[in-house]
Every structure is written in C-alpha cells, then in structure tokens.
Coordinates of C-alpha atoms in Angstrom, one line a residue:
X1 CA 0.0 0.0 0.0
X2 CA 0.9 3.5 -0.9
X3 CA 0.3 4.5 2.8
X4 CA 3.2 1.8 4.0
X5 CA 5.4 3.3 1.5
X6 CA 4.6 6.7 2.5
X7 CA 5.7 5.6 6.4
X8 CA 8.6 3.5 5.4
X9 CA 10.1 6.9 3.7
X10 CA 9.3 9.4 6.4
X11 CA 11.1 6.5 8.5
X12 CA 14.2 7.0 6.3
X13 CA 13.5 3.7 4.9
X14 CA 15.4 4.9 1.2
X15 CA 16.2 2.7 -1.8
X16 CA 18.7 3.9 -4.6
X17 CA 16.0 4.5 -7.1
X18 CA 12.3 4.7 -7.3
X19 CA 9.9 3.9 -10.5
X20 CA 6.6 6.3 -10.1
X21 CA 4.5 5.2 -13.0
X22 CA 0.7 5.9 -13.3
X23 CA -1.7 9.1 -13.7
X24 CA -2.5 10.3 -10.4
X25 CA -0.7 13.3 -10.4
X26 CA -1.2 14.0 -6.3
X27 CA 0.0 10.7 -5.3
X28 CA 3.1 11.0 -7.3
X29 CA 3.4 14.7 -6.3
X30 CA 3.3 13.5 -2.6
X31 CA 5.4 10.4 -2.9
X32 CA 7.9 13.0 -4.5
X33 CA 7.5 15.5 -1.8
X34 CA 8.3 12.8 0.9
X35 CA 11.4 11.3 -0.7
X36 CA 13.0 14.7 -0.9
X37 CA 12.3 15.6 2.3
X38 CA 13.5 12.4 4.4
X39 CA 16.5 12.8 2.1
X40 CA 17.4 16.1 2.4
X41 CA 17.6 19.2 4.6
X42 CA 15.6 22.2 3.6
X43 CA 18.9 24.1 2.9
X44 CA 20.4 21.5 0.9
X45 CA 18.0 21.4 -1.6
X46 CA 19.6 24.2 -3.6
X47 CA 22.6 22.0 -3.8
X48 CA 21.3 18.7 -4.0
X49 CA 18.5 18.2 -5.6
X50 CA 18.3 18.1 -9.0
X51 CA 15.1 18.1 -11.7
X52 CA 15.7 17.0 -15.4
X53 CA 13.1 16.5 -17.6
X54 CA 13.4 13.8 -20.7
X55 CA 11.8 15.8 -22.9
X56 CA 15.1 18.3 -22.4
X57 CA 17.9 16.4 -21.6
X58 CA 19.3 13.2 -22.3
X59 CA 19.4 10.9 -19.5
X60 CA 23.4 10.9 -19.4
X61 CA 23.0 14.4 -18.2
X62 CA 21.2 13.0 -15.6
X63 CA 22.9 9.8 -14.6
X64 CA 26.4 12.3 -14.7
X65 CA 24.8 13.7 -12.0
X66 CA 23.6 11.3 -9.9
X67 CA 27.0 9.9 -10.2
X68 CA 28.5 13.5 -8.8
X69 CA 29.3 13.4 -4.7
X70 CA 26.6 15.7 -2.7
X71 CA 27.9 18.7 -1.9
X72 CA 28.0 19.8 1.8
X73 CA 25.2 17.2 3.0
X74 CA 24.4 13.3 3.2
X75 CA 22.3 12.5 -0.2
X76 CA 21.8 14.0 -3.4
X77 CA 18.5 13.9 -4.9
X78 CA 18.0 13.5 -8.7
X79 CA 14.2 13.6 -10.5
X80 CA 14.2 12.1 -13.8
X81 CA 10.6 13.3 -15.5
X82 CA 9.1 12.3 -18.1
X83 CA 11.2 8.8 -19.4
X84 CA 9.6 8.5 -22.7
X85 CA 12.3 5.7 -23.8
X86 CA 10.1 3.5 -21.6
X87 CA 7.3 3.6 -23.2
X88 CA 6.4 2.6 -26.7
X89 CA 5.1 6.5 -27.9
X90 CA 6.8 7.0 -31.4
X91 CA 6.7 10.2 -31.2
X92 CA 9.8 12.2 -32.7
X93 CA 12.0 12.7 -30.0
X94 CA 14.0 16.3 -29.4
X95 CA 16.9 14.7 -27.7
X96 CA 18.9 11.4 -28.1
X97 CA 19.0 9.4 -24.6
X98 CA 22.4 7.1 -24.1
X99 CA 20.3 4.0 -22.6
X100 CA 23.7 2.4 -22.3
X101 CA 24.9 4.6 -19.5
X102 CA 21.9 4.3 -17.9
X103 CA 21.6 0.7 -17.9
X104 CA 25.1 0.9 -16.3
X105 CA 24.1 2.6 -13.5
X106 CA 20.9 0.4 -12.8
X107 CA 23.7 -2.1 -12.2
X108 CA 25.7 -0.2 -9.7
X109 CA 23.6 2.6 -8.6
X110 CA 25.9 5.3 -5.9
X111 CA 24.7 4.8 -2.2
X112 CA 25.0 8.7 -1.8
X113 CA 22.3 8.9 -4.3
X114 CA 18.4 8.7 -4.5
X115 CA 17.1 8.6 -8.6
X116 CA 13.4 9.0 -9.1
X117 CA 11.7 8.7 -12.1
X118 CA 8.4 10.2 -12.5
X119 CA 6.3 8.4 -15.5
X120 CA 2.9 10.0 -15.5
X121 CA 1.6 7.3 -18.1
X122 CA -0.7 4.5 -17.8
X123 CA 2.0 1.3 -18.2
X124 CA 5.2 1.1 -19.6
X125 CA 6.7 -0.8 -22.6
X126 CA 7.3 -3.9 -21.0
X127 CA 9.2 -5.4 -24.5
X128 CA 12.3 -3.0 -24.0
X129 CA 15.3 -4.2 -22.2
X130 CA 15.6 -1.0 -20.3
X131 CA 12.3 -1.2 -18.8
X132 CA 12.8 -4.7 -17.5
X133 CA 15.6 -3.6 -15.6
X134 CA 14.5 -0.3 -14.0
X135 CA 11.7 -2.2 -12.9
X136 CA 13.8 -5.0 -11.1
X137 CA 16.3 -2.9 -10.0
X138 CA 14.3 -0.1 -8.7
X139 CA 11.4 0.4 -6.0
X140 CA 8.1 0.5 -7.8
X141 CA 5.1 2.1 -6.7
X142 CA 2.1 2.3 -8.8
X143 CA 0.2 5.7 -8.6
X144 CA -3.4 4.1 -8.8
X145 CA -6.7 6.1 -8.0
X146 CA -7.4 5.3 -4.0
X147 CA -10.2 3.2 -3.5
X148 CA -13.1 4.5 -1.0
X149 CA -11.9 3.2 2.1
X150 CA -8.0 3.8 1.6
X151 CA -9.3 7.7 0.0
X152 CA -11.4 7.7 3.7
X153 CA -8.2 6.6 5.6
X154 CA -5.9 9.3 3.6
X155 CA -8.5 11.9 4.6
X156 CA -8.6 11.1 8.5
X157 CA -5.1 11.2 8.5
X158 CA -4.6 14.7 6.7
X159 CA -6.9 15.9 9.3
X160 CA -5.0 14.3 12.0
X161 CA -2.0 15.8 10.9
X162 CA -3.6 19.6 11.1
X163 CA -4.8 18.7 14.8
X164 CA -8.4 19.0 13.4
X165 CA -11.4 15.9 13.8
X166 CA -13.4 15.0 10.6
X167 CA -17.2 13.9 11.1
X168 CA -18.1 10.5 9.3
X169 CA -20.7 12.7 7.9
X170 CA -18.2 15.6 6.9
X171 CA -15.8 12.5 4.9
X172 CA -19.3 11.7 3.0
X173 CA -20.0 15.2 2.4
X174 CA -16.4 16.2 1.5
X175 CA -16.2 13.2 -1.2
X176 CA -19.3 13.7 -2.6
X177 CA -18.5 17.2 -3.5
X178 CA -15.0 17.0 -4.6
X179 CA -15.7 13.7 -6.3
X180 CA -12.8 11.9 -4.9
X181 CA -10.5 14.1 -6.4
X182 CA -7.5 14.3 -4.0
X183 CA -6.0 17.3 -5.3
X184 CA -9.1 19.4 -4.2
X185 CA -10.1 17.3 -1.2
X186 CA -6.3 17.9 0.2
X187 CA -6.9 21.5 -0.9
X188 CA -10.3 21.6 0.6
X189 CA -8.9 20.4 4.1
X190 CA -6.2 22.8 4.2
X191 CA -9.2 25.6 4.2
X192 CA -11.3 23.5 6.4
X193 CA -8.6 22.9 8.9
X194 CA -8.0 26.7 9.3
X195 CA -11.5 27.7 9.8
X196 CA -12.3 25.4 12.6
X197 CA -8.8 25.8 14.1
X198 CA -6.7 23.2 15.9
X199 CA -8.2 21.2 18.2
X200 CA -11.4 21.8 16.2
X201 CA -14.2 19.5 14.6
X202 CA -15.5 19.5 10.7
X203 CA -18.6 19.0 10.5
X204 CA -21.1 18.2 7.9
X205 CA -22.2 21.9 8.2
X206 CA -18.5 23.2 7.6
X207 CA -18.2 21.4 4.5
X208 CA -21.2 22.7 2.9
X209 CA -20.5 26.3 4.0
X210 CA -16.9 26.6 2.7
X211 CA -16.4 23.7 0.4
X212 CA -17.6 24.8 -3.6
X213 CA -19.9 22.3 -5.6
X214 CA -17.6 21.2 -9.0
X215 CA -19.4 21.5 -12.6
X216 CA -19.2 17.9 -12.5
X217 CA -21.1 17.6 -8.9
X218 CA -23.8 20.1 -9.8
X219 CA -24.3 17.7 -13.2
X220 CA -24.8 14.9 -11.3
X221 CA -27.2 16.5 -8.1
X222 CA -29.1 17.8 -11.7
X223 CA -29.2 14.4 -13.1
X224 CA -30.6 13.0 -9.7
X225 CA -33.1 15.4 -9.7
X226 CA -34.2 14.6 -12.8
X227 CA -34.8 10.9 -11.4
X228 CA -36.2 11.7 -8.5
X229 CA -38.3 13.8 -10.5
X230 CA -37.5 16.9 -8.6
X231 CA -38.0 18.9 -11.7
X232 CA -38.0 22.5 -9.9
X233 CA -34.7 21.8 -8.2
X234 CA -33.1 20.5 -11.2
X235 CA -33.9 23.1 -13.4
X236 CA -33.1 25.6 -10.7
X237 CA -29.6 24.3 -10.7
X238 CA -29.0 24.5 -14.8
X239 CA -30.7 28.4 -14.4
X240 CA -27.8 28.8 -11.7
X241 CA -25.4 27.5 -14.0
X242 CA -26.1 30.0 -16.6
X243 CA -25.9 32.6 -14.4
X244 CA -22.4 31.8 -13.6
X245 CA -21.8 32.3 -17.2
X246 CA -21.1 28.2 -17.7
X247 CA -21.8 27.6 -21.8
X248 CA -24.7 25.6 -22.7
X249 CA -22.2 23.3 -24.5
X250 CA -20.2 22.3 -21.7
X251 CA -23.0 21.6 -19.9
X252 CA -24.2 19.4 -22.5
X253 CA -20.7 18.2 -22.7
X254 CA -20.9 16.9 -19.0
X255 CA -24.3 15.6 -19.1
X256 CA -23.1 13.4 -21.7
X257 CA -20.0 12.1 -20.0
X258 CA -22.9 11.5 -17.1
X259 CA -24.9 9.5 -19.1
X260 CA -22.4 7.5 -21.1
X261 CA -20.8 6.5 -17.3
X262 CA -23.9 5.7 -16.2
X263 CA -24.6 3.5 -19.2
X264 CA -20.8 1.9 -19.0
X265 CA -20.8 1.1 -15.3
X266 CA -24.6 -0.6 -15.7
X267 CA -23.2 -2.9 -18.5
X268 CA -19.8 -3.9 -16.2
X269 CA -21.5 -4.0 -13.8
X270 CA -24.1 -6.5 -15.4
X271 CA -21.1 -9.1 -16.6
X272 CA -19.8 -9.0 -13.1
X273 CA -17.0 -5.8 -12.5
X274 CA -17.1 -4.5 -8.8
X275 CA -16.1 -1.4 -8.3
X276 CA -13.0 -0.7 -8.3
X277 CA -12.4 -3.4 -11.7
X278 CA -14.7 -0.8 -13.1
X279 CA -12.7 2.3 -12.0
X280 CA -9.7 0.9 -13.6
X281 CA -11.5 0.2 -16.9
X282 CA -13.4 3.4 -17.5
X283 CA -10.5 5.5 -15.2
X284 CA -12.6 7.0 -13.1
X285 CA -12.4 7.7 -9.7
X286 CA -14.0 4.6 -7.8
X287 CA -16.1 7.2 -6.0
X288 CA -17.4 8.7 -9.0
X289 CA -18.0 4.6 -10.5
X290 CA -20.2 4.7 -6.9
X291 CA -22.7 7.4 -7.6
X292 CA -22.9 6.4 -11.3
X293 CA -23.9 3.1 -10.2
X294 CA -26.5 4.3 -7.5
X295 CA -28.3 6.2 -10.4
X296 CA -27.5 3.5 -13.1
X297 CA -30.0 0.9 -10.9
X298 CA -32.8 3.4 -12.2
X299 CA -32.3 3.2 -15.8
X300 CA -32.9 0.6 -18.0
X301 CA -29.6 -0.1 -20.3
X302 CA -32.1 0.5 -23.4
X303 CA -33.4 4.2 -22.0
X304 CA -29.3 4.7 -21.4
X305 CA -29.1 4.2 -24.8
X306 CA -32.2 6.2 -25.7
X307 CA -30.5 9.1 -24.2
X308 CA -27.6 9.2 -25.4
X309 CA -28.9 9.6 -28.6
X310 CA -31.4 12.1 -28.0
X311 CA -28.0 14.0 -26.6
X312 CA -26.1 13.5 -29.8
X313 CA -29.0 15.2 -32.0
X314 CA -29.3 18.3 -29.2
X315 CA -25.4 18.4 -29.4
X316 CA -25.5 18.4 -33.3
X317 CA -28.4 20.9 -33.3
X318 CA -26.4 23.9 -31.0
X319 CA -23.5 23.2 -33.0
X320 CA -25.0 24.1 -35.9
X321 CA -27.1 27.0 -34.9
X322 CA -30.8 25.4 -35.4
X323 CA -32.2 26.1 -32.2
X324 CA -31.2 28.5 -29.1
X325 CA -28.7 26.8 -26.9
X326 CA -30.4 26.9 -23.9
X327 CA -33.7 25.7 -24.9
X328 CA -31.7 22.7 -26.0
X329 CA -31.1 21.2 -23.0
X330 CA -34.3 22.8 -21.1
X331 CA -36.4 20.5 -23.8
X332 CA -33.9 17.8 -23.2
X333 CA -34.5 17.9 -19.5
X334 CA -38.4 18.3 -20.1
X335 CA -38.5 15.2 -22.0
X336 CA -36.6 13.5 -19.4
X337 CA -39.2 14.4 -16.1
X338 CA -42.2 13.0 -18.6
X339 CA -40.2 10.0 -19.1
X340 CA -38.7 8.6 -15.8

C-alpha cells in the first residue's frame, strides 16, 4: 500500500532508485515530496536536488549527476521526468538518450544517491530491455486512483495531521462534492482545517459552507433530480449555471459524459465488475463509478441508450445554430421528467 510506502520513507527507509508510474498526479506529487524531504535538509536542496526532464535532456546528463558526490550534505537527490524511452510513444523525440549509460548505473547505482523517475503514463513498454531492468532494479510504486476506504483513511489522516477531527458525515460530504479528487479534497482540508482551528471539529455543516460544488457535482445532483423527479430543483440548478456564465455546451458536454458512465458502469456492472475493476477500466475515480452506479440501478440499459442519442442530436443541433442553446437542453430535460 501507498500508505506503507509513504511511512517507510518518512522512516528513512530509502532505496537507490524509485519507478513512479501511473496518472494520479497528487499521489506521485506527494510520494515525491516525501522522498526529498526524508533525504534532504531544507537548505540542501539548492545543492542537492536536481530536476531533469526527458523531454530536455538526455538521461546521461542525468545519470552524470547522480554519479556527482553531494555537496556539503548526506544525499543528493536526482528527479528524472518524463522517461519516454520506456514507453512505446513514437513520437519524434528532441533529444537522443544514451540507454547504455543508464543501464550501467541500474547495475551499480551510488549509495549517496536517490534517482526517481516520474512516468505520469498508464503502463510502460514492457518489450524493451531497459524497462525490465529499471523495474527489477528499482522500488516500484504504482500511482493508482485510491479506492473508497484507503481515499477515507488518507482523509482522516490529513486531518489528523492539522490537529483537526473530521465527522463521518463531513468525509461523506467532503467526497461527494469533490468527487474523490484528491487534489481538491487535500486543498479543501487545508481551508477547512484553518477555519475550525486546531483542536477543532469539521462538521457536515463546515463542508457545505466553505467547500464549492464542482461543474461535475452540480451535473450529477441535476441528473438526480431529474430521477427523482425533482423537476423545480433541477432546473433551478441548470438556471444557476447559466448565471455563472457556464456555456450551454459544456454543460451538454458533462451531461453526456454522465450518461455514457452511467450507461458503461450498468453494462460492467451486469457481466460482473465491482467497483473498483470498473474504475480501472473506465478511469474514473472509484467514487465517481459509486454514484454512477447508485443512479445506473434506475435506468434501464435501453433508455441509457435512448439518451444518449437524443443528446447527440441536441449536441449536433447547437452546434450548428438550429435552435437556441439553452432551450436545448431545457427541452432535453423536459422530456426526461415526462419520461422517468
């Protein structure tokens, strides 16, 4: 677990070099941000620690580096970003990378040093020699979306760590309207965390009073609405929209990306996926899978279907100017209260 990792490295616990491969950014940004700090002191990062990005520079640049004695402290740092040569992108390349010397220093990395490469990208090209050795030679943590109960855990223990006491109810609340993001729930906590003050409790109350709805939330409490045939609040929402100058088409755009999740997690769901197996197929938070599945149980995969077509011809009409934007989707949503 990430969490383990996370404690080993405040601990000290360092290896020689680190693989952080996958797309979510925060846990990669924080895994980062620990390894630097348990390796060096605040005012030894301006002479050992080092960022080169692969894009830029070729990774003898790099490994030169890492190879270079610290200077006045313990450890030098060195972030590789953005390895493209393990992957299989054949994209035109601005810089030739010597693999050679890097493979050489796989084999003996320097104990003074810690190497991390950052791959933001899904998986790796597992075919390529250089690959299969960073990832036996190296620590490799996958930087995987958190499911519920680990997101939960994370959450309790950012709180912890500002002196502060979350509410089950204010966790709920806090995921629901950040959508599992971690980014904006870490931001979120930091503001929370100040306002009630150390020692102090977040409630339910506190989160709706200070935390923002996303775009995506207020697409989703519209949707529900619509189910629940709440047809005053929904529309009440969409006219609030528009008044904080959010384009028709975008929120066409979303209710569309609603629909076809809806649609996707109903048929996994159908041939056996839990949760999280769906999360990692449509990669989406396995909160955001949650709710989708909640409202999915209320459609039939035919009306899904239905509506997803009905939202290609509204889509196709604003595009090309045959009828005012926002009648659009107020017919749309019309057409949905008569239905469900």
């Amino acid at each position: 677990m990430i969490f383990d990792v996370w404690k080993d490295i405040q601990n000290k616990k360092l290896t020689p070099v680190y693989l952080l491969l996958g797309e979510e950014a925060f846990l990669m940004q924080e895994t980062l941000r620990y390894i630097v700090q348990a390796s060096l002191l605040e005012e030894e990062k301006d002479f050992n620690l080092s960022m080169y990005d692969m894009e830029d520079t070729a990774i003898e640049t790099a490994i030169e580096d890492a190879e270079t004695l610290p200077f006045m402290g313990e450890r030098r740092v060195v972030v590789i970003k953005n390895p493209v040569f393990l992957t299989s992108e054949k994209k035109k390349e601005k810089v030739e990378h010597g693999i050679e010397k890097l493979e050489q220093y796989l084999h003996s990395p320097a104990p003074y040093t810690v190497v991390v490469f950052v791959a933001p990208y899904e998986k790796l090209d597992e075919r390529k020699k250089i690959t299969k050795l960073l990832k036996k030679q190296a620590t490799v943590l996958e930087m995987k979306s958190l499911s519920d109960a680990d997101t939960i855990k994370w959450m309790v223990n950012v709180a912890r760590e500002t002196q502060v006491e979350l509410e089950g109810d204010a966790v709920n609340q806090l995921l629901l309207l950040t959508a599992g993001d971690l980014m904006v729930i870490h931001q979120e906590l930091q503001k929370l965390s100040t306002y009630v003050g150390e020692g102090g409790i977040v409630t339910v109350d506190t989160v709706n009073l200070l935390v923002a709805r996303t775009l995506e939330q207020n697409i989703f409490d519209l949707i529900d609405h619509v189910i629940h045939k709440r047809s005053k609040h929904a529309l009440q929402i969409f006219y609030d929209l528009l008044k904080n100058n959010e384009e028709p088409i975008k929120i066409l755009s979303l209710l569309v990306n609603q629909f076809r999740l809806i649609l996707q997690v109903k048929e996994l769901s159908t041939v056996g996926y839990g949760q999280q197996q769906i999360a990692t197929t449509v990669k989406v938070h396995p909160f955001r899978v949650k709710l989708a599945l909640q409202q999915a149980k209320l459609f039939q995969t035919e009306e899904l279907a239905k509506i997803l077509m009905e939202l290609a011809e509204a889509d196709y009409e604003m595009k090309t100017g045959k009828k005012d934007k926002q009648l659009l989707i107020e017919l749309f949503l019309l057409k949905l209260f008569n239905e469900k």
